[in-house]
Amino acid sequence: MNMDEYRGVWVFIEQRDGDLVDVGLELLGAGRDLADKLEVDLCGILLGHNVKGLSKGIFEYGADKVYVIDDPILEKYRSETYMIAVGDLVRKYKPEIFLYGATSNGKDLASAVATEVMTGLTADTTMLDVDLEKRLLEASRPAFGGNIMATILCKKHRPQMATVRPKVMKKLEPEVGRTGQIIEETISLKEEDLRTKVLEIVRDTKKAVNLEDADIIVAGGKGIKDEKGLKMIEELADVLNATVGASRDIVEAGLISHAHQVGQTGLTVTPKVYFAIGISGAIQHKVGMENSETIIAINTDPAAPIFDVAHYGIVADAFEIVPILTEEFKKALQHVEPVKEKEKGGVAHA
Amino acid sequence: MNILVCIKQVPDTKIIKVNPKTNTLDRSSAPAILNPYDAHAVEEAVRLRKVHGGKVTVLSMGPPQAREAIKKCVEIGADEGYLISDRRFAGADTLATSYALFKAIDKMMKEDGVDLVLCGKHAIDGDTGQVGPGIARRMGIPPLTNCIKVEEVDLKGKTMKVRRKIENGYELIQSTLPCLLTVEKEINQVAYSPLPNMLRAARYNPIVWTVDDLDDVDIKQLGLKGSPTIVGKMWPPAKSEGAQMIEGDVKKQATEIVTMLLQKRELFEVKGGEQA
Ligand SMILES: Cc1cc2nc3c(=O)[nH]c(=O)nc-3n(C[C@H](O)[C@H](O)[C@H](O)COP(=O)(O)OP(=O)(O)OC[C@H]3O[C@@H](n4cnc5c(N)ncnc54)[C@H](O)[C@@H]3O)c2cc1C
Ligand SMILES: Nc1ncnc2c1ncn2[C@@H]1O[C@H](COP(=O)(O)O)[C@@H](O)[C@H]1O
């Protein structure tokens, strides 16, 4: 392999029913930085049917080029078709770095492509950097259940590939009107030659829990003990128009559904305010919430590790302080109300 | 129905400790267990065998101790287990692992063929979930990842339908057989093993192969040598400077938090807009 033939930073741009998925835009932010350091182009890889129009947004979020394959056969994601299409692009255009969002489909695709083009792939990266001299991607991630951080390198194979979890990297501010080069490619697959078919996609639209977009999260752990404790934090969440989060231990205890779980095997969240109530702060929990803007921890144990990542710490019994907090907020918010979901985006009036 | 399940023995990461001096894992601190997702894969295979007949074979790559994990699978109901174990496999990343497992599957299935391959969603030590799709690619069969339900198996027509978990929902996907599934925990509950299985497992001796038992193996693609990724540095997760502690009685603590948060203007707006 002549590694010098490989140049450029690629990001797989996942689209869902014709909308760009956020993680792709976040990776353009991270990829921009790598591309600038390496002095190469940042390219978005866009597959689907009738998706060319999405290129505009991809440029605005930082890409210099977009490779598009627009074909009815690619309308719905399938490993079978996407792997071939992306594998062909890699062989033809030879990128040195290729990033994918660690979504169900992103991980599926990256794993298949890595085997297809025989290269290294680092899963669930949380930090990306580059060794300029060697043009080596330094992809770091928690390993062994988050007990340790490790940097993974791929020295002798190209492209260097990594998946990155949603919400870990930051989108750039879109630069309206920014454009770039669109490169259209085709694929010569026939439906009758394929072995898989997506028969139906069922989205749980009533899914009320939307942790990833919440501005305020009130999360509870084993310290809230039972149904009564859960009710208590739900009441606080209610007053603040917040979303309820949870540690794995109360999810496993059956107190609340997995959709609420924050952490390594749950969601990564970055709200403006994160209340950690009766949560010890195990590393697997921390990796999912440590980038929150303001973290307030309430715990009876002054030595709880959660106080290492929190901005404000309160040593107190949750059962005493949470009801007081709820009452005080209720009073204070009589004249002021939490910004509602649909009104967000308009900046502070008050 | 001939079903092959790839299983891995892993350290129980809930218990594993990191040696703070060397930043390496103290493996002796953690008991080795059958990767929890793989237990669900074996359970699913056993359930499918109940309906469609056939045979469930498990395969693992690992050190000699990994026999224990295979015996655990026999307890769940697997018919037979193979362990490929050899120094030359050691240090494999996901690409080299999928190559070794593929070579073993190729040999094992030469006679009877295989209808379905099952893997766990991921192994809890590496958390990558890359080995399953890698094996599928090498075998040239479709990978269906994150499966939560087998809806239908049509052995005559050689197709199956499964539910695959995706963000906020699932998709129903149809595939020809053979194919490879990776399974989520939701797919089933691992039942308590009946006594005869336990007795059989206790006496069971997995078949152990070395590299030399496999056919046409390219040694360069195995183990550390065949692994494009390497681990650079390791370090303990960062500790930040720590919280500003709010002292006083609960009443005072609560008031302070409320006052602090209300200053975050972007979070709250004035009711009725009178001050907008
Ligand atoms: C591979 C792997 C993945 C994992 N993934 C996740 C994950 O995604 N998310 C996650 O959260 N965990 C995860 N874990 C589990 C994690 O290691 C911890 O076990 C878990 O986060 C602990 O939950 P907890 O803080 O609620 O419980 P505990 O650790 O039991 O902590 C309870 C805390 O409550 C405090 N407390 C008790 N009573 C009160 C009271 N009355 N008022 C106030 N405080 C009180 C205690 O002092 C203690 O600090 C994972 C583990 C592994 C091995
Ligand atoms: N050494 C191994 N031996 C057998 N199966 C494995 C091995 N490593 C991984 N697997 C299979 O691949 C799945 C995903 O593992 P991973 O890609 O390491 O997260 C596991 O759940 C197993 O089914």
Coordinates of C-alpha atoms in Angstrom, one line a residue, chain A residues 14 16 77-80 83 102-105 107-108 111-112 114-116 118-124 127 138 140-157 163 194-205 207 215-216 239-240 248 252 258 264-265 272-273 275 283-284 286 290 293-294 296 302 306-317 320-321 324-325 328-329 331-340 343 347-350, chain B residues 11 13-19 22-25 27 37 93-95 98-99 121-122 124-135 137-146 161 164-176 178-179 184-186 221 225-251 253-262 264-272 274-276:
Chain A
E14 CA -26.1 9.9 7.4
R16 CA -32.7 9.8 7.7
Y77 CA -29.9 2.1 4.4
R78 CA -28.8 -1.5 3.8
S79 CA -25.3 -2.8 4.7
E80 CA -25.3 -4.7 1.5
M83 CA -20.9 -1.1 1.9
A102 CA -21.7 5.7 15.9
T103 CA -25.4 5.3 15.2
S104 CA -26.9 1.8 14.4
N105 CA -26.3 2.3 10.7
K107 CA -21.5 1.4 13.0
D108 CA -22.9 -1.2 10.8
S111 CA -17.5 -2.3 10.3
A112 CA -18.4 -3.7 6.9
A114 CA -13.3 -1.8 7.2
T115 CA -13.4 -5.4 6.2
E116 CA -14.2 -4.6 2.6
M118 CA -9.1 -4.2 4.9
T119 CA -8.2 -1.3 7.2
G120 CA -8.4 -0.5 10.9
L121 CA -11.4 0.9 12.6
T122 CA -11.7 2.4 16.0
A123 CA -15.1 2.3 17.7
D124 CA -16.9 4.9 19.7
M127 CA -11.4 12.4 21.2
E138 CA -5.0 9.6 17.2
S140 CA -9.0 7.9 21.8
R141 CA -11.8 6.1 23.5
P142 CA -12.8 4.7 26.9
A143 CA -11.8 1.0 27.0
F144 CA -12.6 -1.8 29.3
G145 CA -16.0 -0.5 30.3
G146 CA -14.6 3.0 30.7
N147 CA -12.1 2.1 33.3
I148 CA -9.3 3.5 31.2
M149 CA -8.8 5.8 28.2
A150 CA -6.8 4.4 25.2
T151 CA -5.5 6.0 22.0
I152 CA -5.8 3.7 19.0
L153 CA -3.5 4.1 16.0
C154 CA -3.6 2.7 12.5
K155 CA -0.1 3.0 11.2
K156 CA 0.2 1.0 8.1
H157 CA -3.3 0.9 6.6
T163 CA -16.8 5.9 14.6
L194 CA -29.6 -8.1 -3.7
R195 CA -30.3 -10.4 -0.8
T196 CA -31.8 -8.0 1.7
K197 CA -34.8 -5.8 1.7
V198 CA -36.1 -3.3 4.2
L199 CA -39.8 -4.1 4.5
E200 CA -40.8 -1.5 7.0
I201 CA -39.4 1.2 9.2
V202 CA -41.3 1.8 12.4
R203 CA -40.4 4.9 14.4
D204 CA -41.6 5.3 17.9
T205 CA -43.0 8.8 17.5
K207 CA -41.2 8.6 22.4
D215 CA -31.8 21.8 28.1
I216 CA -32.2 20.6 31.7
V239 CA -41.4 22.3 37.5
L240 CA -38.3 22.9 35.5
R248 CA -27.8 2.3 34.7
E252 CA -31.5 -2.3 35.6
H258 CA -33.5 2.4 29.2
Q264 CA -21.5 4.6 28.2
T265 CA -24.3 2.2 27.4
K272 CA -27.2 23.3 29.9
V273 CA -28.0 22.0 33.4
F275 CA -28.7 17.5 38.1
I283 CA -16.8 6.5 35.0
Q284 CA -19.4 4.8 32.8
K286 CA -19.5 10.3 33.7
E290 CA -19.4 15.3 31.8
E293 CA -22.6 23.1 30.8
T294 CA -23.5 23.1 34.5
I296 CA -25.1 20.0 40.1
P302 CA -18.9 13.8 50.4
I306 CA -19.5 12.7 41.0
F307 CA -18.2 15.7 42.9
D308 CA -15.1 15.5 40.7
V309 CA -17.0 16.4 37.6
A310 CA -19.7 18.5 39.1
H311 CA -19.6 22.3 39.1
Y312 CA -21.7 22.6 42.2
G313 CA -21.8 20.0 44.9
I314 CA -24.3 19.5 47.7
V315 CA -23.8 17.0 50.4
A316 CA -27.3 16.3 51.5
D317 CA -30.0 13.7 51.7
E320 CA -34.7 16.3 52.2
I321 CA -33.4 18.7 49.7
I324 CA -37.4 21.9 49.0
L325 CA -35.8 22.6 45.6
E328 CA -38.6 26.9 45.8
F329 CA -38.5 26.7 42.0
K331 CA -42.4 29.8 43.8
A332 CA -39.6 31.5 41.9
L333 CA -41.0 30.4 38.6
Q334 CA -44.5 31.8 39.2
H335 CA -43.7 34.7 37.1
V336 CA -41.1 33.2 35.0
E337 CA -41.5 30.0 33.1
P338 CA -39.1 27.5 31.6
V339 CA -38.7 28.0 27.9
K340 CA -40.9 25.4 26.1
E343 CA -40.1 28.2 21.5
V347 CA -32.9 33.8 22.5
A348 CA -33.6 34.9 26.0
H349 CA -36.3 37.6 26.2
A350 CA -36.4 38.0 29.9
Chain B
P11 CA -13.4 -10.0 31.9
T13 CA -15.8 -5.1 33.3
K14 CA -18.1 -4.2 36.2
I15 CA -15.4 -5.5 38.6
I16 CA -12.2 -5.0 36.7
K17 CA -9.6 -2.7 38.3
V18 CA -7.0 -0.5 36.8
N19 CA -3.6 -0.5 38.3
T22 CA 1.1 1.2 35.5
N23 CA -2.3 2.2 33.9
T24 CA -2.8 -1.3 32.8
L25 CA -5.7 -3.5 33.6
R27 CA -7.1 -8.8 34.7
Y37 CA -24.8 -10.5 24.6
D93 CA -7.9 -6.6 16.7
T94 CA -11.3 -6.9 15.1
L95 CA -10.0 -7.3 11.5
S98 CA -12.9 -11.8 12.0
Y99 CA -10.3 -13.4 9.7
K121 CA -24.1 -6.9 19.6
H122 CA -20.7 -6.3 21.0
I124 CA -18.2 -5.8 26.8
D125 CA -14.4 -5.6 26.9
G126 CA -13.8 -4.0 23.6
D127 CA -17.3 -2.6 23.0
T128 CA -16.7 -2.4 19.3
G129 CA -19.4 -4.6 17.6
Q130 CA -17.2 -4.9 14.6
V131 CA -16.4 -8.6 14.5
G132 CA -19.9 -9.8 13.4
P133 CA -20.1 -7.6 10.3
G134 CA -16.5 -8.4 9.6
I135 CA -17.2 -12.2 9.6
R137 CA -18.3 -9.7 4.8
R138 CA -15.7 -12.4 4.7
M139 CA -18.3 -15.1 4.3
G140 CA -20.0 -13.0 1.7
I141 CA -23.4 -13.1 3.5
P142 CA -25.6 -10.2 4.6
P143 CA -25.0 -8.8 8.1
L144 CA -28.1 -7.8 10.1
T145 CA -26.9 -5.9 13.1
N146 CA -28.7 -5.0 16.4
K161 CA -37.3 -11.7 8.6
R164 CA -33.4 -4.5 13.7
K165 CA -33.1 -1.8 16.3
I166 CA -32.5 1.7 14.9
E167 CA -32.7 5.2 16.5
N168 CA -36.2 5.7 17.9
G169 CA -37.6 2.5 16.5
Y170 CA -36.9 -0.5 14.5
E171 CA -36.9 -1.8 10.9
L172 CA -38.2 -5.0 9.6
I173 CA -35.7 -6.5 7.3
Q174 CA -35.8 -9.6 5.1
S175 CA -32.7 -11.5 4.1
T176 CA -31.8 -14.6 2.3
P178 CA -27.5 -17.8 5.2
C179 CA -27.0 -14.5 6.9
E184 CA -29.3 -7.1 21.4
K185 CA -30.3 -8.2 24.9
E186 CA -34.0 -7.5 24.2
Q221 CA -3.4 -11.9 8.7
K225 CA 0.7 -9.0 12.9
G226 CA -2.7 -9.0 11.1
S227 CA -4.1 -6.2 13.1
P228 CA -4.1 -2.7 11.5
T229 CA -4.9 -1.0 14.8
I230 CA -2.6 -0.8 17.7
V231 CA -3.1 0.7 21.2
G232 CA -1.0 3.7 21.7
K233 CA -1.0 5.3 25.1
M234 CA -3.4 4.5 27.9
W235 CA -4.3 6.8 30.8
P236 CA -6.8 7.0 33.5
P237 CA -9.8 9.2 32.7
A238 CA -9.2 12.8 33.6
K239 CA -10.2 14.2 37.0
S240 CA -11.4 17.8 36.9
E241 CA -10.8 20.3 39.6
G242 CA -13.9 19.3 41.4
A243 CA -17.1 21.0 42.5
Q244 CA -17.7 24.2 44.3
M245 CA -19.4 22.8 47.5
I246 CA -22.5 24.5 48.7
E247 CA -22.5 24.5 52.5
G248 CA -25.2 25.3 55.1
D249 CA -28.4 23.6 56.0
V250 CA -30.6 22.2 53.2
K251 CA -32.8 25.2 53.1
Q253 CA -28.3 25.0 50.0
A254 CA -31.6 24.9 48.1
T255 CA -32.0 28.7 47.9
E256 CA -28.5 29.1 46.6
I257 CA -29.0 26.6 43.8
V258 CA -32.3 28.2 42.9
T259 CA -30.8 31.7 42.8
M260 CA -27.9 30.5 40.7
L261 CA -30.1 28.8 38.2
L262 CA -32.5 31.6 37.8
K264 CA -29.5 31.5 33.5
R265 CA -31.7 33.7 31.5
E266 CA -31.8 31.5 28.4
L267 CA -33.5 28.7 30.4
F268 CA -36.4 30.7 31.7
E269 CA -38.7 33.3 30.3
V270 CA -41.1 35.7 31.8
K271 CA -44.7 34.4 31.9
G272 CA -47.2 36.3 29.7
E274 CA -44.9 41.3 30.1
Q275 CA -41.2 41.9 30.3
A276 CA -40.3 40.6 26.9

